[in-house]
Short mmCIF file of C-alpha atoms in Angstrom, two decimals:
data_model
loop_
_atom_site.label_atom_id
_atom_site.label_comp_id
_atom_site.label_asym_id
_atom_site.label_seq_id
_atom_site.Cartn_x
_atom_site.Cartn_y
_atom_site.Cartn_z
CA UNK A 17 -18.59 6.90 13.24
CA UNK A 18 -14.81 6.50 12.66
CA UNK A 19 -13.21 7.82 9.41
CA UNK A 20 -11.60 4.99 6.98
CA UNK A 21 -9.54 5.01 4.07
CA UNK A 22 -9.27 2.40 2.13
CA UNK A 23 -5.95 1.06 0.28
CA UNK A 24 -4.88 -1.33 -2.51
CA UNK A 25 -1.67 -2.49 -3.69
CA UNK A 26 -0.54 -5.16 -6.29
CA UNK A 27 2.48 -6.16 -7.31
CA UNK A 28 4.75 -9.31 -7.86
CA UNK A 29 7.97 -7.70 -8.49
CA UNK A 30 7.60 -4.48 -5.81
CA UNK A 31 7.07 -4.30 -1.63
CA UNK A 32 5.76 -1.24 -1.17
CA UNK A 33 7.57 -1.58 2.78
CA UNK A 34 10.50 -2.47 1.62
CA UNK A 35 11.30 1.30 1.46
CA UNK A 36 11.72 2.68 4.74
CA UNK A 37 10.21 5.93 5.94
CA UNK A 38 13.43 8.29 5.38
CA UNK A 39 13.55 6.06 1.74
CA UNK A 40 10.00 7.65 0.70
CA UNK A 41 10.81 10.82 2.34
CA UNK A 42 13.99 10.65 0.07
CA UNK A 43 12.45 10.14 -3.02
CA UNK A 44 9.40 12.65 -2.53
CA UNK A 45 12.32 15.36 -2.37
CA UNK A 46 14.01 14.24 -5.39
CA UNK A 47 10.53 14.25 -7.43
CA UNK A 48 10.04 17.86 -6.09
CA UNK A 49 6.92 16.95 -3.98
CA UNK A 50 6.22 19.11 -0.86
CA UNK A 51 4.44 20.99 1.33
CA UNK A 52 2.65 17.70 1.60
CA UNK A 53 0.05 18.21 4.52
CA UNK A 54 -0.82 14.40 4.87
CA UNK A 55 1.17 11.71 3.51
CA UNK A 56 5.18 11.50 3.98
CA UNK A 57 7.09 8.33 4.86
CA UNK A 58 5.67 7.50 8.10
CA UNK A 59 2.43 7.53 6.80
CA UNK A 60 3.47 5.31 3.87
CA UNK A 61 4.60 2.56 6.20
CA UNK A 62 1.51 2.85 8.27
CA UNK A 63 -0.99 2.74 5.89
CA UNK A 64 -0.26 -1.46 5.57
CA UNK A 65 -0.35 -2.04 9.00
CA UNK A 66 -2.86 -4.31 10.08
CA UNK A 67 -5.11 -4.52 13.18
CA UNK A 68 -5.06 -7.92 14.99
CA UNK A 69 -8.60 -9.33 14.22
CA UNK A 70 -7.40 -8.91 10.33
CA UNK A 71 -4.02 -10.90 10.76
CA UNK A 72 -5.75 -13.45 12.26
CA UNK A 73 -8.59 -13.24 9.37
CA UNK A 74 -5.58 -14.01 6.92
CA UNK A 75 -3.06 -16.06 9.34
CA UNK A 76 -0.61 -14.26 7.89
CA UNK A 77 0.40 -11.63 10.81
CA UNK A 78 2.21 -9.49 8.22
CA UNK A 79 1.13 -6.52 5.86
CA UNK A 80 0.31 -8.42 2.85
CA UNK A 81 -2.45 -10.60 2.63
CA UNK A 82 -0.07 -13.35 0.69
CA UNK A 83 3.53 -12.56 -0.95
CA UNK A 84 3.68 -15.61 -2.64
CA UNK A 85 0.36 -15.47 -4.25
CA UNK A 86 0.03 -16.04 -7.83
CA UNK A 87 -1.83 -13.38 -9.37
CA UNK A 88 -3.59 -14.00 -12.96
CA UNK A 89 -2.40 -11.84 -16.08
CA UNK A 90 -4.87 -9.13 -17.52
CA UNK A 91 -4.62 -6.09 -18.27
CA UNK A 92 -8.39 -4.93 -17.26
CA UNK A 93 -8.95 -2.43 -14.15
CA UNK A 94 -11.41 -2.62 -12.48
CA UNK A 95 -13.46 0.16 -10.69
CA UNK A 96 -14.96 0.46 -7.36
CA UNK A 97 -18.52 2.63 -7.98
#
């Protein structure tokens, strides 16, 4: 069994891939976040990578499913159980 992690990111204003790995590392340092064992700028960017079969399924070939998708405006947060 391969351990997996799930990440969901949705925003109409912010592109998480607009930050380079160096930008992420710099922001972590500016905010006093240090001694992390797992997360760094490279891991941030890698978290948005998609395997080829998923790219083919969604047809975009990009790290985001659809950047021009209109999302409904609501404040309710749904949590998986």
